[in-house]
PDB file of N, CA and C in Angstrom:
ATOM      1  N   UNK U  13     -45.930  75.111  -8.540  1.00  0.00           N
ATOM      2  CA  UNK U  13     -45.445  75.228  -7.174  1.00  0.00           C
ATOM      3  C   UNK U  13     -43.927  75.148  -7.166  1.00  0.00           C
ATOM      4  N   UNK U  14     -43.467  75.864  -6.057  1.00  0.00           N
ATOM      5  CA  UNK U  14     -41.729  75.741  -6.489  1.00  0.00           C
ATOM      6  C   UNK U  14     -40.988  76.976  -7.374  1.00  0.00           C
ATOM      7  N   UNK U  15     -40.318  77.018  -6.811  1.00  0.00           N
ATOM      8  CA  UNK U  15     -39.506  78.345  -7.846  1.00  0.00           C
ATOM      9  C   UNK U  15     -39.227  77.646  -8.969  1.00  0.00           C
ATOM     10  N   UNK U  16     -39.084  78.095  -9.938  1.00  0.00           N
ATOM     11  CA  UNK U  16     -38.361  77.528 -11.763  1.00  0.00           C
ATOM     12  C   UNK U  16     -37.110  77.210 -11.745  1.00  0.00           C
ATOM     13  N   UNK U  17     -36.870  75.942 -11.658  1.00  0.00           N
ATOM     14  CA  UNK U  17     -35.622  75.370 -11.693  1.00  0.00           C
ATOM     15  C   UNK U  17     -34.765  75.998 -12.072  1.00  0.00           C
ATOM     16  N   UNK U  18     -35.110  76.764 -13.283  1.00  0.00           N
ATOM     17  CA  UNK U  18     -33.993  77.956 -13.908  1.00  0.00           C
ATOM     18  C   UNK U  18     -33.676  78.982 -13.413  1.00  0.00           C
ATOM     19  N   UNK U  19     -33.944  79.178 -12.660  1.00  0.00           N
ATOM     20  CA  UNK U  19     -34.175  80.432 -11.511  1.00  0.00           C
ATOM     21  C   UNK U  19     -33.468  80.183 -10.278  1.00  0.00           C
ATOM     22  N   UNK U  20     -32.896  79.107 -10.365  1.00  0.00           N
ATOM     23  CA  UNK U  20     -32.161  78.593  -9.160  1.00  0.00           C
ATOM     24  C   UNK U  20     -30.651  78.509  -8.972  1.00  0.00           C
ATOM     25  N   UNK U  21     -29.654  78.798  -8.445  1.00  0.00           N
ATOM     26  CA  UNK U  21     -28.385  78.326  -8.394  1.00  0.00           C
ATOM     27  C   UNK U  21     -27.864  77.161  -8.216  1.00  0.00           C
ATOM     28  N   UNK U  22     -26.770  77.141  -9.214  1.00  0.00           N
ATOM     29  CA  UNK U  22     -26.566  74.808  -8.673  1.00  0.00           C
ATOM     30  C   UNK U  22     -26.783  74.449  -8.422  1.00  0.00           C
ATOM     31  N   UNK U  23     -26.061  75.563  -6.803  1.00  0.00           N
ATOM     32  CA  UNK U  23     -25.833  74.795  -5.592  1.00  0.00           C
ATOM     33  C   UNK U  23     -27.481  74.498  -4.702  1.00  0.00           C
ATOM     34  N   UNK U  24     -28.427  75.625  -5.537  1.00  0.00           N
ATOM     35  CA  UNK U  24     -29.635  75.075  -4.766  1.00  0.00           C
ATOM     36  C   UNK U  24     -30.291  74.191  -5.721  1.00  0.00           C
ATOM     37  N   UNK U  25     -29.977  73.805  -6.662  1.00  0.00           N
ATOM     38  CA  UNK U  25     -30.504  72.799  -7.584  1.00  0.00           C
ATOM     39  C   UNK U  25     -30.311  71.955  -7.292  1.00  0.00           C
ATOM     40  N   UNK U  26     -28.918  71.370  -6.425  1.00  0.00           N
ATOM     41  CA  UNK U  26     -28.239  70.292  -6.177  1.00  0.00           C
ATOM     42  C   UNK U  26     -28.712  70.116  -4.341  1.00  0.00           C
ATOM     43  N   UNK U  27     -28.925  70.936  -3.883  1.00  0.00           N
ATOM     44  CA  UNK U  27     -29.790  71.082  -2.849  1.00  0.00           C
ATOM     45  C   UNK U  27     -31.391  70.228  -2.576  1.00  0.00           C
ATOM     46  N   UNK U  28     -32.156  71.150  -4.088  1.00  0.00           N
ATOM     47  CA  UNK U  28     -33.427  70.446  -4.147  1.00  0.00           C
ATOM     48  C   UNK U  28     -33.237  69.337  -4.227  1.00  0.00           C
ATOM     49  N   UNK U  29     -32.667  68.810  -5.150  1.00  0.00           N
ATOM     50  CA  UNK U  29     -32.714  67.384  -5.369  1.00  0.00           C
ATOM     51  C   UNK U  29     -32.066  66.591  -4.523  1.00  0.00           C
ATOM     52  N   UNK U  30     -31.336  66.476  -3.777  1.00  0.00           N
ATOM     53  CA  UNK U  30     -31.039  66.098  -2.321  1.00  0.00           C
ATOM     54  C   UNK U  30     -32.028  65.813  -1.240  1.00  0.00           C
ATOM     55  N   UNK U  31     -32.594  66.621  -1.292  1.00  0.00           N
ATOM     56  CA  UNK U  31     -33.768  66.908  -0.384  1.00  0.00           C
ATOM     57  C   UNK U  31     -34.870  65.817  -0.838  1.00  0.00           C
ATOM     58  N   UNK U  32     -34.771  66.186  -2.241  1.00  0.00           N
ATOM     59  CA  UNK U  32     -35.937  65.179  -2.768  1.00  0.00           C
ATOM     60  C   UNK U  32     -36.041  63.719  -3.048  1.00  0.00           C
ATOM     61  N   UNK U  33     -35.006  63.251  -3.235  1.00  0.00           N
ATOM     62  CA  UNK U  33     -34.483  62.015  -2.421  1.00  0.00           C
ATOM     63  C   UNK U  33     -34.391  61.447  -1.575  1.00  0.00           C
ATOM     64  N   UNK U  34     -34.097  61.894  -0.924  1.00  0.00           N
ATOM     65  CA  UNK U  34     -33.772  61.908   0.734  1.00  0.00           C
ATOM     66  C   UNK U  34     -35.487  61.426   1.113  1.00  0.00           C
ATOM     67  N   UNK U  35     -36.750  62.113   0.574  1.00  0.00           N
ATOM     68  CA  UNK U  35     -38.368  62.471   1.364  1.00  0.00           C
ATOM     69  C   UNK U  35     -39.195  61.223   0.280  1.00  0.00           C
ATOM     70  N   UNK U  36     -38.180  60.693  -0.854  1.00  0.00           N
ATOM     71  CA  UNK U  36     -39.004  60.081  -2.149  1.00  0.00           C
ATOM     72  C   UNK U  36     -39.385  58.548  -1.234  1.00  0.00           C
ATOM     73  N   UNK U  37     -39.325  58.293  -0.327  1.00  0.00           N
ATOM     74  CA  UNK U  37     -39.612  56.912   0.033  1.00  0.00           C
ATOM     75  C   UNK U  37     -40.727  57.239   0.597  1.00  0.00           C
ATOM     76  N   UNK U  38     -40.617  58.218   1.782  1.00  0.00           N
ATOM     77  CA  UNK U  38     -41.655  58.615   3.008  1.00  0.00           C
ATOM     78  C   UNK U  38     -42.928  59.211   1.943  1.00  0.00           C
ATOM     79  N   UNK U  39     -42.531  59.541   1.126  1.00  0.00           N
ATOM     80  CA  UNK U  39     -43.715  59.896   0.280  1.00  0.00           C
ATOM     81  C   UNK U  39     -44.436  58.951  -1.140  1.00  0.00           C
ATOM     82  N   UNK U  40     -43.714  58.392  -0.879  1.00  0.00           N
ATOM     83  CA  UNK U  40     -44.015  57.273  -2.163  1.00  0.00           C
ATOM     84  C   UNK U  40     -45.142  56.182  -1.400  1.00  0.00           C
ATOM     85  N   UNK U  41     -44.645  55.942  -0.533  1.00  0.00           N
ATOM     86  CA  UNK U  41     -45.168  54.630   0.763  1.00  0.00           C
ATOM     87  C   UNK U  41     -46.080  55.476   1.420  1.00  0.00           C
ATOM     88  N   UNK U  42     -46.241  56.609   2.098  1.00  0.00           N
ATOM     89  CA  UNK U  42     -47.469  57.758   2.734  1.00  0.00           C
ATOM     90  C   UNK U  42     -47.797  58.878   2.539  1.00  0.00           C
ATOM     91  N   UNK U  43     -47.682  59.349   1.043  1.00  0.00           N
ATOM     92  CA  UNK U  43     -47.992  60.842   1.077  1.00  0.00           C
ATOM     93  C   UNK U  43     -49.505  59.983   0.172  1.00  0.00           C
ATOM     94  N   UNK U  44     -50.490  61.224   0.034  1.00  0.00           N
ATOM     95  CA  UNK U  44     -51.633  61.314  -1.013  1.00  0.00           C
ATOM     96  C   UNK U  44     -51.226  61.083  -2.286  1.00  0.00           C
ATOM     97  N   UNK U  45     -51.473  60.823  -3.320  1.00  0.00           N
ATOM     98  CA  UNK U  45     -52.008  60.613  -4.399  1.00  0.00           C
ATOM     99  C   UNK U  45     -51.157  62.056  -5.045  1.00  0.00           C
ATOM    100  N   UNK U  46     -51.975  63.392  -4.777  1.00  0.00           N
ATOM    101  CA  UNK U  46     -51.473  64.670  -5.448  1.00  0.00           C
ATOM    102  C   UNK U  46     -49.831  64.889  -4.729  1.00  0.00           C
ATOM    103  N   UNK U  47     -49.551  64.553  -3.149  1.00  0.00           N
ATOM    104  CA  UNK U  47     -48.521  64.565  -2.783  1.00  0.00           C
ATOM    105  C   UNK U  47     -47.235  63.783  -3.525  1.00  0.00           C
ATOM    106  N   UNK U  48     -47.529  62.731  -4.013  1.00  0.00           N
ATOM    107  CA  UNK U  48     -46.700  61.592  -5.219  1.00  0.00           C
ATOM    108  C   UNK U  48     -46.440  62.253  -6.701  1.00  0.00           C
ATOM    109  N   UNK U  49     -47.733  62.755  -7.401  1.00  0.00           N
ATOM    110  CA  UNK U  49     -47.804  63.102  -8.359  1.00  0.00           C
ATOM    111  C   UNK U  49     -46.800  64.663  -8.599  1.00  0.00           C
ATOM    112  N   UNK U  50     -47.002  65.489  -7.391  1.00  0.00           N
ATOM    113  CA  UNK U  50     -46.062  66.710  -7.407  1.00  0.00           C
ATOM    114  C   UNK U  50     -44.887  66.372  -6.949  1.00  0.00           C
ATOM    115  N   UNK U  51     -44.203  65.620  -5.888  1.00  0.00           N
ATOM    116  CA  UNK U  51     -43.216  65.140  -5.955  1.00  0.00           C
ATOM    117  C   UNK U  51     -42.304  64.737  -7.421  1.00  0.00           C
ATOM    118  N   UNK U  52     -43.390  63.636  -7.932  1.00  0.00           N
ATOM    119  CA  UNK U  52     -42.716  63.355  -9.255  1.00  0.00           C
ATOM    120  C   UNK U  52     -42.196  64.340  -9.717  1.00  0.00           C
ATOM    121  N   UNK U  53     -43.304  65.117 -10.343  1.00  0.00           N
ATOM    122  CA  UNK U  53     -43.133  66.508 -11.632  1.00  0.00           C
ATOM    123  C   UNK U  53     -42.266  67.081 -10.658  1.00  0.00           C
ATOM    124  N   UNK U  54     -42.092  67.739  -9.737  1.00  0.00           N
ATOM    125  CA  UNK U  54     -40.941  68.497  -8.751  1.00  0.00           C
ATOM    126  C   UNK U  54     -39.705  67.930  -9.233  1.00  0.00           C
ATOM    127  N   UNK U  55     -39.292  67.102  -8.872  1.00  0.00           N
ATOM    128  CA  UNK U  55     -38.139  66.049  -9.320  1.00  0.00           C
ATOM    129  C   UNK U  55     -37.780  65.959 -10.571  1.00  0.00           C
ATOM    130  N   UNK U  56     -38.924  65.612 -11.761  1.00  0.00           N
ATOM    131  CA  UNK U  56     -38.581  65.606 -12.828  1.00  0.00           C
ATOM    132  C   UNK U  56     -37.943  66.908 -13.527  1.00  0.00           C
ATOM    133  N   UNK U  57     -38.768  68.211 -12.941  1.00  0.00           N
ATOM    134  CA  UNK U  57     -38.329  69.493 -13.593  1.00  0.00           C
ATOM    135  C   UNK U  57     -36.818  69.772 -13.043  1.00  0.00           C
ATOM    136  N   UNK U  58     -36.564  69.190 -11.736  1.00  0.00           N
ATOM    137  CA  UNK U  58     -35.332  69.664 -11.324  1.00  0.00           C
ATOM    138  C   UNK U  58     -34.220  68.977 -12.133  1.00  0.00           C
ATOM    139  N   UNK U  59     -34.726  67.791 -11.924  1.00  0.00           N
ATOM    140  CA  UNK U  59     -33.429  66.665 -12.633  1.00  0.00           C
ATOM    141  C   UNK U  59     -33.170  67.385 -14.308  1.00  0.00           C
ATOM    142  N   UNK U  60     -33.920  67.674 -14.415  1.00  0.00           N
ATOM    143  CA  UNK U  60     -34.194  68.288 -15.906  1.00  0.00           C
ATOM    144  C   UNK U  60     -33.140  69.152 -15.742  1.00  0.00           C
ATOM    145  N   UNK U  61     -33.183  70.031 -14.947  1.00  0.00           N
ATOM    146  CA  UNK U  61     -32.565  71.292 -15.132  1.00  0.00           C
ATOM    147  C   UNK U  61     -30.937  70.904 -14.861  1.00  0.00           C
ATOM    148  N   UNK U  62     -31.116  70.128 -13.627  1.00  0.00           N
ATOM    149  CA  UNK U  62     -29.548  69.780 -13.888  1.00  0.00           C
ATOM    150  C   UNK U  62     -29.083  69.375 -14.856  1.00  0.00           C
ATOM    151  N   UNK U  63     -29.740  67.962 -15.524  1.00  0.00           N
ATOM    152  CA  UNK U  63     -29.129  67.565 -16.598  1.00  0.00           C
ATOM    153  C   UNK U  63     -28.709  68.945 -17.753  1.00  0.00           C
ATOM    154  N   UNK U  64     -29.247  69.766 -17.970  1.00  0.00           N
ATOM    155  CA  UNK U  64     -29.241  70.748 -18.996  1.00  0.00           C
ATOM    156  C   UNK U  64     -27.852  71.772 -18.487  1.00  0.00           C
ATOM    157  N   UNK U  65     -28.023  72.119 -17.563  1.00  0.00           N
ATOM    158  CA  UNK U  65     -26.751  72.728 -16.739  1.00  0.00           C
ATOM    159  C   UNK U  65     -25.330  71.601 -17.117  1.00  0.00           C
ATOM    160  N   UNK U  66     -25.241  70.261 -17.021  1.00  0.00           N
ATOM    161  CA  UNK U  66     -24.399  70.061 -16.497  1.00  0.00           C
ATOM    162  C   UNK U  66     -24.439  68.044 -17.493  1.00  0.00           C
ATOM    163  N   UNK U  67     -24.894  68.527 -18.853  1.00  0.00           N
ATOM    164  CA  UNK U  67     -24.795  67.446 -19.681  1.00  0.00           C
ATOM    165  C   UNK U  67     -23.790  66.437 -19.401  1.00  0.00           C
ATOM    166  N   UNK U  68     -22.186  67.029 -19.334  1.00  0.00           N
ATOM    167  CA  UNK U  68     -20.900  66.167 -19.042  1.00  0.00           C
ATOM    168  C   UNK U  68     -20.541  65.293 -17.735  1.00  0.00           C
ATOM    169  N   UNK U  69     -21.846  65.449 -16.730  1.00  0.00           N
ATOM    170  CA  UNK U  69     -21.427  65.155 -15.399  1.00  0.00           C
ATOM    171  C   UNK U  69     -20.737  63.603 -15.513  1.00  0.00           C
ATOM    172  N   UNK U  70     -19.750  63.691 -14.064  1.00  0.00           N
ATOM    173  CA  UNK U  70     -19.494  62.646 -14.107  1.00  0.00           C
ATOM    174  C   UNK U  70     -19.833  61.744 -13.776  1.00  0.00           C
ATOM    175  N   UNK U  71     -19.531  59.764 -14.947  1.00  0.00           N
ATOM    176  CA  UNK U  71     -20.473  58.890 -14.694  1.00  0.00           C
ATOM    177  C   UNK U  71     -19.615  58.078 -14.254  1.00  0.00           C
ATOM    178  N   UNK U  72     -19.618  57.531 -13.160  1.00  0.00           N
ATOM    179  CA  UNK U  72     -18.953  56.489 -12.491  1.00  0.00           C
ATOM    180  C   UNK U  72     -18.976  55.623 -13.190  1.00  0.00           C
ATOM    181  N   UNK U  73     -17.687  54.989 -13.766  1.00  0.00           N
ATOM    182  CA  UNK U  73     -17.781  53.310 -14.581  1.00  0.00           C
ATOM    183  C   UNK U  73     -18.578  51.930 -14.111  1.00  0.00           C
ATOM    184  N   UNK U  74     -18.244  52.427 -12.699  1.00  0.00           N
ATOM    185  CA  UNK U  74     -19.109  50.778 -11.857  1.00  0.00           C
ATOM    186  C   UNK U  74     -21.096  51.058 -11.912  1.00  0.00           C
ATOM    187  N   UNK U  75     -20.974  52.396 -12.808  1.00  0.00           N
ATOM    188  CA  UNK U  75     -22.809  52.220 -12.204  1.00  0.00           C
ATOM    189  C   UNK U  75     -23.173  52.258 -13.979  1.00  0.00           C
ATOM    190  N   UNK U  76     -22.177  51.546 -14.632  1.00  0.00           N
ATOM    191  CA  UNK U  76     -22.738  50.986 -16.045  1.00  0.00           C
ATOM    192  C   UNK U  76     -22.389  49.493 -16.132  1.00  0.00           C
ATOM    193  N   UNK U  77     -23.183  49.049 -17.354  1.00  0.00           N
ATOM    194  CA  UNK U  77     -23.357  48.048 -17.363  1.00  0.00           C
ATOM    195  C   UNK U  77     -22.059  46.919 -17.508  1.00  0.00           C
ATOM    196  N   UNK U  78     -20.960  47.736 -18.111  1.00  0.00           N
ATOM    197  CA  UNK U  78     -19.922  46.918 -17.988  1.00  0.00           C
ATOM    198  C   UNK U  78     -19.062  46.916 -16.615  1.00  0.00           C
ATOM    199  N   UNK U  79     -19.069  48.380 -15.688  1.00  0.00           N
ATOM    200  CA  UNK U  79     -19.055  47.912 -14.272  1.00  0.00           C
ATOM    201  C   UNK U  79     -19.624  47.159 -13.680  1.00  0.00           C
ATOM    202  N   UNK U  80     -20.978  46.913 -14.191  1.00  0.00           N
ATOM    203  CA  UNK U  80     -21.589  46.230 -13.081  1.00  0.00           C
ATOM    204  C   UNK U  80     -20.958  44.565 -13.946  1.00  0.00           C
ATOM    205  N   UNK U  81     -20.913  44.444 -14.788  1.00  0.00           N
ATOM    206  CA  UNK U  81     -20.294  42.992 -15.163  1.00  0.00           C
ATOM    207  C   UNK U  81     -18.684  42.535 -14.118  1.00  0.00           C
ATOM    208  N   UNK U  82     -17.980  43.669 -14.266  1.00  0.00           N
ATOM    209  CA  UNK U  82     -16.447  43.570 -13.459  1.00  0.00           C
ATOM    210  C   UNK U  82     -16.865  43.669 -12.169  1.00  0.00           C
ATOM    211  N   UNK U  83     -18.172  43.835 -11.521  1.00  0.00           N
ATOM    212  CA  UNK U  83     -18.517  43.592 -10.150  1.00  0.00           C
ATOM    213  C   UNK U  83     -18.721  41.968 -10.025  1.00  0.00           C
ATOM    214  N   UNK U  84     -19.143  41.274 -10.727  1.00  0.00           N
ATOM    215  CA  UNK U  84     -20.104  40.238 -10.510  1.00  0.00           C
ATOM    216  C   UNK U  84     -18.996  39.197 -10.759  1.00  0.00           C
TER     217      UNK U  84
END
């Protein structure tokens, strides 16, 4: 279900997964069983694809573990 992540432009890659975030609570807490399970795999194939597009992205210092030490 879903177009092939690879088949998609960034900007709608970066789209999906927006989207899919945004719906991962309302569906985690009240969707069905198959509604959770395709969510997941949906998500997973996308995140996938970004990561592969875009290996170098940037990682904010404060959302590693030695940021989070200079937080605390």
């Amino acid at each position: 279900m879903g177009i092939d992540p690879a088949q998609l432009s960034d900007d709608d890659v970066v789209r999906e997964l927006r989207q899919l975030h945004t719906t991962r609570s309302d569906t985690f807490f009240h969707g069905s069983d198959d509604a959770l399970a395709r969510h997941t795999s949906r998500t997973n194939e996308l995140e996938a694809e970004y990561l592969r597009r875009c290996p170098d992205r940037e990682v904010d210092p404060l959302r590693l573990r030695e940021g989070a030490r200079q937080r605390s």
